[in-house]
Coordinates of C-alpha atoms and ligand atoms in Angstrom, one line a residue:
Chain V
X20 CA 0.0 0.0 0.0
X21 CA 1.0 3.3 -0.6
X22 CA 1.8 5.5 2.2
X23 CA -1.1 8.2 3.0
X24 CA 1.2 11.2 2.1
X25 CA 4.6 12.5 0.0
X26 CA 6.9 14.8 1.3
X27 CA 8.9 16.7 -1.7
X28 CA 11.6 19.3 -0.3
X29 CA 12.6 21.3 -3.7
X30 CA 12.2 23.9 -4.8
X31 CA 9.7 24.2 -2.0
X32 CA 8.6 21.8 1.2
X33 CA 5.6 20.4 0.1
X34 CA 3.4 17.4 2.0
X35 CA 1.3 15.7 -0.6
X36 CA -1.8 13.9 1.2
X37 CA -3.7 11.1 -1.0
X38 CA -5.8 8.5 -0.5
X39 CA -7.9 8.6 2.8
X40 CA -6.7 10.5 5.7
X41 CA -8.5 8.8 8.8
X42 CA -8.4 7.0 12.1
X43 CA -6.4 4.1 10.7
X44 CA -3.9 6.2 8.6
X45 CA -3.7 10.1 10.7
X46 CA -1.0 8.3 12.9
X47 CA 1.1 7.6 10.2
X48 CA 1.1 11.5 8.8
X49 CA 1.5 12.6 12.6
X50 CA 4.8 10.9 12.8
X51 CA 5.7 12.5 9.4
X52 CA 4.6 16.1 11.6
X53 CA 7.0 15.3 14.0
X54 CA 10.0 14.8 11.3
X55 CA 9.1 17.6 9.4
X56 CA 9.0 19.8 12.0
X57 CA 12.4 18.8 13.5
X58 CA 13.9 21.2 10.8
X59 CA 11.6 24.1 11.9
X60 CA 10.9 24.5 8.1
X61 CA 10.1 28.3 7.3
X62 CA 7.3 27.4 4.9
X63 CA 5.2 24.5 3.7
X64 CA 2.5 23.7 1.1
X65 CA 0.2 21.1 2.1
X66 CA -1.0 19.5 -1.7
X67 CA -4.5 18.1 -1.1
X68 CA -5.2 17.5 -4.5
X69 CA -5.0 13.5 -4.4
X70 CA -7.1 13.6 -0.6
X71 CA -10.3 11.7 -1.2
X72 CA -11.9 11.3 2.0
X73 CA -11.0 12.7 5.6
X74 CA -12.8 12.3 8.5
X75 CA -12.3 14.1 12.0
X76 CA -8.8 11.9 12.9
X77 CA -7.6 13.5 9.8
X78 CA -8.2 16.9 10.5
X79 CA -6.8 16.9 14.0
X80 CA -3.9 15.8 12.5
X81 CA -3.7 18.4 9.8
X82 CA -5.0 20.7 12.7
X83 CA -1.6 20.0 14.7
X84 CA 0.4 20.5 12.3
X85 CA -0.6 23.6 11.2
X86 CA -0.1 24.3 14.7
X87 CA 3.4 23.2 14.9
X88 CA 4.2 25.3 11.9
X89 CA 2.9 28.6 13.3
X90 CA 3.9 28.0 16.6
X91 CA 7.6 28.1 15.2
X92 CA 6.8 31.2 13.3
X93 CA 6.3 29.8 9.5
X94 CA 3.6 29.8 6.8
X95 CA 1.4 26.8 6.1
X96 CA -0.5 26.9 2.3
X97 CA -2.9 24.5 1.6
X98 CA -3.7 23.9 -2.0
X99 CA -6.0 22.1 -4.2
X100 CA -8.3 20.9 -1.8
X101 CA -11.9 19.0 -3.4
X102 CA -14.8 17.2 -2.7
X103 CA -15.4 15.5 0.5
X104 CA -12.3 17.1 2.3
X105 CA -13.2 20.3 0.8
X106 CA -16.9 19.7 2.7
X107 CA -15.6 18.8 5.9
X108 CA -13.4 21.8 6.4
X109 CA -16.1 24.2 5.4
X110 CA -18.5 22.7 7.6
X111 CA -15.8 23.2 10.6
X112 CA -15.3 26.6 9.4
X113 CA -11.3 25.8 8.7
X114 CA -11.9 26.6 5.4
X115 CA -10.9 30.3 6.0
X116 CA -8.7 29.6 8.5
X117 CA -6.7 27.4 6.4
X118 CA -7.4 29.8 3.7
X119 CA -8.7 27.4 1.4
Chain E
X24 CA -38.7 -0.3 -2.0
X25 CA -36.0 -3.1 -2.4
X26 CA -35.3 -4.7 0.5
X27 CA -32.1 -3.0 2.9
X28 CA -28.3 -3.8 2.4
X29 CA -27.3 -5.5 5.6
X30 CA -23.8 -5.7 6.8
X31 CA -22.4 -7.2 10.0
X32 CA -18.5 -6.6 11.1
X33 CA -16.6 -6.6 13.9
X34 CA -16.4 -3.9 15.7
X35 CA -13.0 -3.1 14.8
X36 CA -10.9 -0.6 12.4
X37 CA -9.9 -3.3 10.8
X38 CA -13.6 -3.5 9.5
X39 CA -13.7 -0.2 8.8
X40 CA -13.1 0.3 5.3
X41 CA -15.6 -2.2 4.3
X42 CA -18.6 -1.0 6.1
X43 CA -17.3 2.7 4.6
X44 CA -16.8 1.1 1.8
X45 CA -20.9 -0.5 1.6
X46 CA -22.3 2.6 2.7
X47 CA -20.8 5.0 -0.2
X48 CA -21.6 2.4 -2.9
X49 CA -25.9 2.7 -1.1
X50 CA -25.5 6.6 -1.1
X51 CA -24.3 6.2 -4.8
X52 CA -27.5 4.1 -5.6
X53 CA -29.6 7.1 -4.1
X54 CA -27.6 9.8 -5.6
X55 CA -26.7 8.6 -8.7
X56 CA -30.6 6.7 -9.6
X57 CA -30.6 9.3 -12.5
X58 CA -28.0 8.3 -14.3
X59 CA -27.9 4.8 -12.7
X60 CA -24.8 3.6 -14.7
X61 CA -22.7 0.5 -13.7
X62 CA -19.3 1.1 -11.5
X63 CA -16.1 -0.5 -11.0
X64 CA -16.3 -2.6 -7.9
X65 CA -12.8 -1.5 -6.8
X66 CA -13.7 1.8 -6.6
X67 CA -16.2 3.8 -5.1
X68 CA -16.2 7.3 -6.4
X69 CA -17.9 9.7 -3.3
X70 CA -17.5 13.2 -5.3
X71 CA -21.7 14.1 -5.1
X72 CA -22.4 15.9 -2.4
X73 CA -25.2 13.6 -1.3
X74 CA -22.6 10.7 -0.9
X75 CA -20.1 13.1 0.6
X76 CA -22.6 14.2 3.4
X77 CA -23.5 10.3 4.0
X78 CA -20.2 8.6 3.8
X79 CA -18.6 11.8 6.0
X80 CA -21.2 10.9 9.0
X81 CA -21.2 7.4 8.6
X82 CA -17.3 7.4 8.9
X83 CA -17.2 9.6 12.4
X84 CA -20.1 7.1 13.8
X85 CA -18.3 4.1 12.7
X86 CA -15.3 5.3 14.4
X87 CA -16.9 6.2 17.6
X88 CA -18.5 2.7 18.3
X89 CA -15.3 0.9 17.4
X90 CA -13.5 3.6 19.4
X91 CA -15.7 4.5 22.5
X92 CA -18.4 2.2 22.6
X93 CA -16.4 -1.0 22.0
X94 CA -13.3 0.3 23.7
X95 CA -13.6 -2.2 26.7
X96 CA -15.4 -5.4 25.5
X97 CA -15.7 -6.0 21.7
X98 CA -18.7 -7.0 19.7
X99 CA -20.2 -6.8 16.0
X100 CA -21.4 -3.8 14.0
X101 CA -25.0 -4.4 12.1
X102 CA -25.6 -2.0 9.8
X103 CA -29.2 -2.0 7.7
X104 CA -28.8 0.4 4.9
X105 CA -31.9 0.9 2.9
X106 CA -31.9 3.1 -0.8
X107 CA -35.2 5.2 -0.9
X108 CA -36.3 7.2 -4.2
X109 CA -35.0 9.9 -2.2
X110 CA -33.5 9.2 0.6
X111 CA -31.1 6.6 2.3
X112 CA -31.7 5.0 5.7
X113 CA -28.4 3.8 7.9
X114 CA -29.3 1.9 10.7
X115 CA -26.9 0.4 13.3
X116 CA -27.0 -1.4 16.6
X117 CA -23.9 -2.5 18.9
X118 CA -23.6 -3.6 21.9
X119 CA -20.7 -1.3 23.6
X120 CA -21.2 0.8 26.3
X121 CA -23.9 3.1 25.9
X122 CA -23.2 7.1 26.0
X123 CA -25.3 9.9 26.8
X124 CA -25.3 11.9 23.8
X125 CA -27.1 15.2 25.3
X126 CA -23.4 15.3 27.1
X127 CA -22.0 15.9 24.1
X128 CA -21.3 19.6 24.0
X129 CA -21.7 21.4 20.9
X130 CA -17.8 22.4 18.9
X131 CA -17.0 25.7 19.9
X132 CA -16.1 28.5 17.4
X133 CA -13.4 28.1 14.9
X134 CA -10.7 30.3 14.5
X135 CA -7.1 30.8 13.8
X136 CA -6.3 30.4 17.5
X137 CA -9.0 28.5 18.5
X138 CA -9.1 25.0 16.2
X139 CA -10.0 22.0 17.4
X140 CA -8.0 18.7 17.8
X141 CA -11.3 16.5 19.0
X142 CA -14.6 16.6 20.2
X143 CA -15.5 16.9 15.7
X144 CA -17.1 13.9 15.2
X145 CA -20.4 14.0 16.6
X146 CA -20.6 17.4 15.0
X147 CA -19.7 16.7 11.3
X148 CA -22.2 13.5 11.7
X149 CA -25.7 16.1 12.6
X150 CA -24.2 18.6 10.5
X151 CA -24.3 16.3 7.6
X152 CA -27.4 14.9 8.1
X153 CA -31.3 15.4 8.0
X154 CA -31.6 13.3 11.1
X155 CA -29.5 11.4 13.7
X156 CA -30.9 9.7 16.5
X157 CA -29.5 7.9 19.4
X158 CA -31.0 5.2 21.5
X159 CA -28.9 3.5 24.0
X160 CA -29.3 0.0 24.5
X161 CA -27.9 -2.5 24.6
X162 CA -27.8 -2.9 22.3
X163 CA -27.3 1.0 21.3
X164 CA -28.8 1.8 18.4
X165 CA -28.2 4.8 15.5
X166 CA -30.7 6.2 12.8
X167 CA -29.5 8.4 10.5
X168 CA -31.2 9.7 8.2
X169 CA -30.2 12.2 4.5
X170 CA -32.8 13.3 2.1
X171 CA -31.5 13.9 -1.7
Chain P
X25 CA -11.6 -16.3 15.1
X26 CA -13.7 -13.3 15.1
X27 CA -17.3 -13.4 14.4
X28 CA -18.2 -13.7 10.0
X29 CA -18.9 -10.4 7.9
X30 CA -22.4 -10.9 6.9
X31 CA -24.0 -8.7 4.1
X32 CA -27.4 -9.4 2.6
X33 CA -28.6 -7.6 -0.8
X34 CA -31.4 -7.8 -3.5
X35 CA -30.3 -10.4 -5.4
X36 CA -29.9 -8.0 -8.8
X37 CA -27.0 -6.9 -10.6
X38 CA -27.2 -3.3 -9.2
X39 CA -25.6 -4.8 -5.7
X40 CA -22.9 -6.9 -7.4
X41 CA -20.4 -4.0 -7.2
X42 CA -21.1 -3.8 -3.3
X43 CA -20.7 -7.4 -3.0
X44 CA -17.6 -7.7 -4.7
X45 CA -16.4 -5.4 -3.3
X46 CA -16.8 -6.8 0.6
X47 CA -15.4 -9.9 -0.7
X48 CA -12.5 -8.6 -2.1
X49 CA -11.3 -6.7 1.6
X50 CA -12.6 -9.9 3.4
X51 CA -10.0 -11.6 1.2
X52 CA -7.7 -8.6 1.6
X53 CA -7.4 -9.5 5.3
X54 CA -6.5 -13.3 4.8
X55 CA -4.4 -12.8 1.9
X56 CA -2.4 -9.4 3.8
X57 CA -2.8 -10.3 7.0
X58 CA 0.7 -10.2 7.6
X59 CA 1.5 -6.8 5.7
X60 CA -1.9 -5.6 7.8
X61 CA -2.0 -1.8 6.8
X62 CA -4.7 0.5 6.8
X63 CA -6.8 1.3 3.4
X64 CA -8.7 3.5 1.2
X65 CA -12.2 2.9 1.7
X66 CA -12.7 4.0 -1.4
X67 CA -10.6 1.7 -3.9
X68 CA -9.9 -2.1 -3.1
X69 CA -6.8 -3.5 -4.7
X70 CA -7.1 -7.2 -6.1
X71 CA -3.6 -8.0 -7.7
X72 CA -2.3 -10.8 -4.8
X73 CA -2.9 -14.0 -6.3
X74 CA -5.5 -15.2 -3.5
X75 CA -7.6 -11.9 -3.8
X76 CA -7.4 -12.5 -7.5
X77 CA -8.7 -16.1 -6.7
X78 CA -11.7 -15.2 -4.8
X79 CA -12.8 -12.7 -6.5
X80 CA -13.0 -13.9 -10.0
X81 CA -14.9 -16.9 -8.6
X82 CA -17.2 -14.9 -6.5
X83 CA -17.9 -13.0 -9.5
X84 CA -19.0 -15.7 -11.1
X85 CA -21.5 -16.9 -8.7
X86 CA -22.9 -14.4 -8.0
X87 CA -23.6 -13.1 -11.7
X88 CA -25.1 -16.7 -11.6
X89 CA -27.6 -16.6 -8.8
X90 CA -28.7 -12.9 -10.4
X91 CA -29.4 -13.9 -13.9
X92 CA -30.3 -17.7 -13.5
X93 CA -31.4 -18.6 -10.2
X94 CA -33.6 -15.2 -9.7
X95 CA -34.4 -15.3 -13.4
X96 CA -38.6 -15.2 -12.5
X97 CA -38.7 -14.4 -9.0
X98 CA -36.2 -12.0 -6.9
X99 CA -35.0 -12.4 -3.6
X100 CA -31.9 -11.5 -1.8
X101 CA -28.3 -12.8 -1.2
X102 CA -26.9 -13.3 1.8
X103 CA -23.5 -13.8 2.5
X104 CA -21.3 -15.3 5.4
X105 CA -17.8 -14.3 5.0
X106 CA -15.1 -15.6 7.2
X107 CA -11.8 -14.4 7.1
X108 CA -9.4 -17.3 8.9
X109 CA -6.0 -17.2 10.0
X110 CA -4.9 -19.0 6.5
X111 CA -8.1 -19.2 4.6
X112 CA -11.3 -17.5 3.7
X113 CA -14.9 -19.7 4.0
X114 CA -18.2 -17.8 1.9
X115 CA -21.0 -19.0 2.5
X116 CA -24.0 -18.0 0.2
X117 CA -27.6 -18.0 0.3
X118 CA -30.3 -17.7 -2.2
X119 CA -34.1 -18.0 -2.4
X120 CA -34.6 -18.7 -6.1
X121 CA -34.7 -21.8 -8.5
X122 CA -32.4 -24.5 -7.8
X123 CA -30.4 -26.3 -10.5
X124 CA -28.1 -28.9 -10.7
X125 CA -24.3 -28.9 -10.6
X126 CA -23.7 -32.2 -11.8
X127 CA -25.4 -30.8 -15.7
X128 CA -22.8 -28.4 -15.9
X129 CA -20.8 -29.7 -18.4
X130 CA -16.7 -29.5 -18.2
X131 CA -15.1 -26.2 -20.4
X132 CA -14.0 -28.2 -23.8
X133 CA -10.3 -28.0 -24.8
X134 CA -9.6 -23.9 -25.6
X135 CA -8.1 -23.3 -29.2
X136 CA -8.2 -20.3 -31.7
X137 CA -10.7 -21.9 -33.5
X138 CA -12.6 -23.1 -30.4
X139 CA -13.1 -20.4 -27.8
X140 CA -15.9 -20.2 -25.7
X141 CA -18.2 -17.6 -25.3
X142 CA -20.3 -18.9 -22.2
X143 CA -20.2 -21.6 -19.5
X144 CA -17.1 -20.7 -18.5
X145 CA -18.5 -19.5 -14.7
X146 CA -18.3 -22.8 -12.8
X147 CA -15.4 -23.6 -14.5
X148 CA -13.8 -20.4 -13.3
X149 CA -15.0 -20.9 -10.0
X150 CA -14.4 -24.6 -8.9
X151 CA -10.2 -23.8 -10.8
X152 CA -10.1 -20.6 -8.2
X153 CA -11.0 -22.0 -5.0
X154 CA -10.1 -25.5 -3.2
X155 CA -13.8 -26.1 -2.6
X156 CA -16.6 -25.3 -3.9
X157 CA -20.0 -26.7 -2.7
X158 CA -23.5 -26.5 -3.5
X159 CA -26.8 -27.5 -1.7
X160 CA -30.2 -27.2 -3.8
X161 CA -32.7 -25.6 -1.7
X162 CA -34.7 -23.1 -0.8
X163 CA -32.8 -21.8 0.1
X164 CA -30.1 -22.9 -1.8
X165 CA -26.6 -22.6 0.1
X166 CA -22.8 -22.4 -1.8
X167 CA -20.0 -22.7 0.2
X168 CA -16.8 -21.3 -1.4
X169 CA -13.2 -22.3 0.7
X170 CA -9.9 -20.5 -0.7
X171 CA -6.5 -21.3 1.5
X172 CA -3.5 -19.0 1.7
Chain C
X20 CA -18.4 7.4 -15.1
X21 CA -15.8 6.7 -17.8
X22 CA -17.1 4.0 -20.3
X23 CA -14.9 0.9 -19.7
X24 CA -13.1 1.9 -22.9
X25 CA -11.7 4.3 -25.2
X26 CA -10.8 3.9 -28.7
X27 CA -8.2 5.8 -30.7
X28 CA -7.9 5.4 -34.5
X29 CA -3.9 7.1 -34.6
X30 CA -1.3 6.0 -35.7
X31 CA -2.9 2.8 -35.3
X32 CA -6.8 1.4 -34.3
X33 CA -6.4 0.6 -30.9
X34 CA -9.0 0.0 -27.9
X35 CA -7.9 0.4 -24.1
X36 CA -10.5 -1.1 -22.3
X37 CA -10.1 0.1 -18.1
X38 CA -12.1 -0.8 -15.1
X39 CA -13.8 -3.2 -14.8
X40 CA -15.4 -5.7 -17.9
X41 CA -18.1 -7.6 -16.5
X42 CA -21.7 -8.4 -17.1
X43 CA -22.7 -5.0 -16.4
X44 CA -20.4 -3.1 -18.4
X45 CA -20.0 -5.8 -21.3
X46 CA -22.8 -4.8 -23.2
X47 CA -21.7 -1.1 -23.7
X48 CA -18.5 -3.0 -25.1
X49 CA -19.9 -5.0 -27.1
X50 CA -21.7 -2.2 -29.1
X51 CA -17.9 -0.7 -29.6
X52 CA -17.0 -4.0 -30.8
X53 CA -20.1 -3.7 -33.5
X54 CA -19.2 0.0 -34.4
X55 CA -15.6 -0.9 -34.9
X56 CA -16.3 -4.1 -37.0
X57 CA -18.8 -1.5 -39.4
X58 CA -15.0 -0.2 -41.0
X59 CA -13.3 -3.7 -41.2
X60 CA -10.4 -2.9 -40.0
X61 CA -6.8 -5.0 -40.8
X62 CA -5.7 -4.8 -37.5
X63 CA -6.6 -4.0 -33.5
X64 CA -4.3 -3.4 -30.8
X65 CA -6.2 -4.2 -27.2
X66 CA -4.7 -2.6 -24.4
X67 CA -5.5 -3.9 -21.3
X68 CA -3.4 -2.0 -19.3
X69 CA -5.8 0.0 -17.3
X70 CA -7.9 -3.1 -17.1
X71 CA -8.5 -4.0 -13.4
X72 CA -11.0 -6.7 -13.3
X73 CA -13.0 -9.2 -15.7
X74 CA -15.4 -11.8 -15.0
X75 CA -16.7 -14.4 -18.0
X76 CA -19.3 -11.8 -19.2
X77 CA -16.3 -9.8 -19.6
X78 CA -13.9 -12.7 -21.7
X79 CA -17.1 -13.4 -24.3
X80 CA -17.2 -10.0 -25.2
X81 CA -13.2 -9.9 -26.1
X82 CA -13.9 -13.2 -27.7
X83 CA -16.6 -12.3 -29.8
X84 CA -13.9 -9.4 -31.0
X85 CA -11.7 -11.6 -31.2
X86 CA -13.4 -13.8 -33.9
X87 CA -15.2 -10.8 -35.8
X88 CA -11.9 -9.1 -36.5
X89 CA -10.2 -13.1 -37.8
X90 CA -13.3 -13.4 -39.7
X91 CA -12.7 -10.7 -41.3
X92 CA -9.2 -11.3 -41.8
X93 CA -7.7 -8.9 -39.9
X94 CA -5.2 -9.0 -37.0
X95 CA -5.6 -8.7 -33.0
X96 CA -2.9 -8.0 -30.6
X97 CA -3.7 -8.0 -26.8
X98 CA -0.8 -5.8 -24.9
X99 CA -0.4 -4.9 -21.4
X100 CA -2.4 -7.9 -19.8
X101 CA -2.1 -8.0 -16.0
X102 CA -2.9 -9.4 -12.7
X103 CA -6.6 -10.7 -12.3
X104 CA -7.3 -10.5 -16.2
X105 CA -4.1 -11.6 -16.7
X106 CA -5.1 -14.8 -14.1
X107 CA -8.4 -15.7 -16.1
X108 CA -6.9 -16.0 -19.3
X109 CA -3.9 -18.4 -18.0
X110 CA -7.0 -20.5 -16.1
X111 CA -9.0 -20.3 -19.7
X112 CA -6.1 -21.2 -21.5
X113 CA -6.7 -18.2 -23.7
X114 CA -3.5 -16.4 -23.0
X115 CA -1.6 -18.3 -25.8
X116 CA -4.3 -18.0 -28.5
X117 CA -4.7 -14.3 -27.8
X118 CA -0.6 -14.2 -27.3
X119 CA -0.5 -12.9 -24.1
Ligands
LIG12 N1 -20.8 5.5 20.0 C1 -20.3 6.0 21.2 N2 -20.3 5.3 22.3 C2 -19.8 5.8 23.4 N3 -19.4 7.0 23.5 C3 -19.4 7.8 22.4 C4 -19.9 7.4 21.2 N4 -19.8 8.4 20.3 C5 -19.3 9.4 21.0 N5 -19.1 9.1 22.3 C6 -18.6 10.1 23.3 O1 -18.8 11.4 22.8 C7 -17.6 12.1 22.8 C8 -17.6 13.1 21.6 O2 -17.6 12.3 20.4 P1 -17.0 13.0 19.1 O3 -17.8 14.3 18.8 O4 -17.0 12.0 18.0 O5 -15.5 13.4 19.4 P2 -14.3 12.5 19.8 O6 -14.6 11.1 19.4 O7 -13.1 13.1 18.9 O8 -14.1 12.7 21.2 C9 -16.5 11.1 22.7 O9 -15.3 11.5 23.2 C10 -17.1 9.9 23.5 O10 -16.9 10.2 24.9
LIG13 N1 -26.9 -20.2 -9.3 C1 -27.4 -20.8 -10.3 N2 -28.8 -21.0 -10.3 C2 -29.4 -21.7 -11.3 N3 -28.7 -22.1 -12.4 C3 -27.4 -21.9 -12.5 C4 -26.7 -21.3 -11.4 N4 -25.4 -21.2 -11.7 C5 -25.2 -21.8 -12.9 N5 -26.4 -22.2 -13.4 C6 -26.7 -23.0 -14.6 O1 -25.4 -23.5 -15.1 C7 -25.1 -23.1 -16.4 C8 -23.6 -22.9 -16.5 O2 -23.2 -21.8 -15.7 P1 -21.8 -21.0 -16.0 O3 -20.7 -22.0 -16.1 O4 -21.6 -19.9 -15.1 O5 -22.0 -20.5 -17.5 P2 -23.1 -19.4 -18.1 O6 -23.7 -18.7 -16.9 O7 -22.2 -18.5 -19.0 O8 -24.1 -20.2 -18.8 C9 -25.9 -21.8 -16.6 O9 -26.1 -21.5 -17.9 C10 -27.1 -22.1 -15.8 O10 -28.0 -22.8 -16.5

């Protein structure tokens, strides 16, 4: 199986999410959290383009990382986000917040 | 009316994907009865917002009962899912611990320095749906409800 | 052993993509039970030879018991899946016309000037599986045994 | 959703069929097949690549192709054949006569 996510560091720090981010697979991204932000990286683009489904596992995870990044005084951009993830975080409201 | 899809599982993760799985492939059969058209059965395509709404609460639900309700003593899962003209049905026992769901306090507002990391689940599931309903048992059992 | 997946649907065409679909992750969790990792609930991937086995047999049976054995009268299907430590058991049920096996006649010898284009389903289904049994009824009941 | 094929006529006639090719989608097939046998053509490449799953509903309808395009005394040539197709045409001893 693939992993849930991609992490591409040129030209910029990108995280790729695919597939179904959820309750059996969010641990697996929070552990890529942690390593990404051992590098206190100035800027990253979360790519949600190839995210199918997410439920709320998945968005606390995404949630704490976006944290993480502000927290250590960088920029988080979410990109390309559709369908069913795209309805969950405007129900929650994150959809601004993430600027999405 | 054709009779409901019923689906037993353990009350697991493990069994996750499959009743997800069943219950985006009933929405698509409500959603899609237009332009009914036969579908890969290796993939289940949940891009109509009717299937998105379903398979969204059905996924934080499912969750809960393997999570909370199952987190001491395990058990099965029995979902009946039943395909109206226009509307689908999901209904599902278990025979976890019961909750109290008026406990369950409402998400507070959202914003930059106020996002949640929990407490979402219950949330998205109403949000989503027409109806949700609660009736602890055992065995405990959930109606939900969306209208197309 | 946990307790069986059960599903139960109309016994039409429209819910053969569902039921495939359940029998390919029940076989997913036999066949990758050691390389256990979590899924998309939205695709199923049969390429290990023992998905690939059940599968194309289920396929076949179940196209069967639509088409021939609720040819007049519908009904529904239920299914008994259990995943074992090294082998899968489905076990089938239909309300509709019996038949007998022992007519089915054996797939002649394939050549470019002989292919078939039919009764190639049991065939399929007994060469995919190490057993494959079948009970007239009503109901009538298929068992279906794959090892690992 | 996307027929279970797609047929291109350049630079040569070839039919990728994806998905899945069972008894529901075999029909839809089928009337391909009986649109491309109106130009008698000399020679078919069938790609199977994208081809996920088949059932025997599914192995009549490339049969019946098969045989209309010999008939008429053209060629066939079946490319990219995998995994659970690629299994039920070993089983049906069919791989060698469509030279798999
Ligand atoms: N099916 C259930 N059985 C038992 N308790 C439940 C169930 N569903 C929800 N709960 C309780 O309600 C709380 C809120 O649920 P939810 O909104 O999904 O958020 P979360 O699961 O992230 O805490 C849970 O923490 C749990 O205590
Ligand atoms: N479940 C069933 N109920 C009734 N008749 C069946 C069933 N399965 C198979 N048959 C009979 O056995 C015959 C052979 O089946 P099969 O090998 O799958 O080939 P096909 O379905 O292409 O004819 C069928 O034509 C049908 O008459």
């Amino acid at each position: 199986m693939l992993a849930p996510y991609e992490v591409t560091r040129s030209p910029h720090l990108t995280l790729a999410v695919r597939g179904s981010l959820d309750i059996n697979t969010a641990p697996a991204l929070a552990e890529e959290v942690d390593r990404i932000m051992a590098n206190r990286p100035p800027a990253i683009t979360v790519d949600l383009g190839a995210l199918e489904l997410i439920d709320s596992s998945g968005v606390a995870a995404l949630v704490k990382l976006y944290k993480a990044i502000r927290a250590a005084g960088g920029t988080i951009t979410f990109v390309n986000t559709r369908d069913q993830p795209l309805a969950i975080f405007k129900l929650l409201k994150m959809d601004r917040v993430f600027g999405i | 009316m054709t009779a409901p899809i019923r689906l037993s599982v353990p009350g697991t993760l493990a069994y996750r994907a499959v009743a997800v799985r069943v219950v985006a492939e009933a929405a698509r059969l409500v959603s899609s009865s237009k332009r009914r058209e036969p579908d890969n059965p290796l993939t289940v395509d949940v891009t109509d917002p009717f299937d998105t709404a379903v398979v969204s609460a059905f996924m934080e639900i499912f969750n809960n009962i393997a999570l909370h309700a199952y987190s001491a003593a395990t058990g099965t899962i029995e979902l009946a899912i039943t395909p109206g003209e226009r509307q689908l049905t999901i209904e599902i026992a278990d025979t976890g611990a019961p909750f109290d769901m008026t406990t369950v306090t409402p998400l507070p507002d959202v914003t930059a320095d106020a996002l949640p990391e929990g407490g979402m689940g219950i949330h998205i599931a109403t949000a989503m749906l027409d109806e949700v309903s609660y009736q602890p048992g055992p065995p405990n059992r959930w109606r939900l409800l969306k209208r197309s």
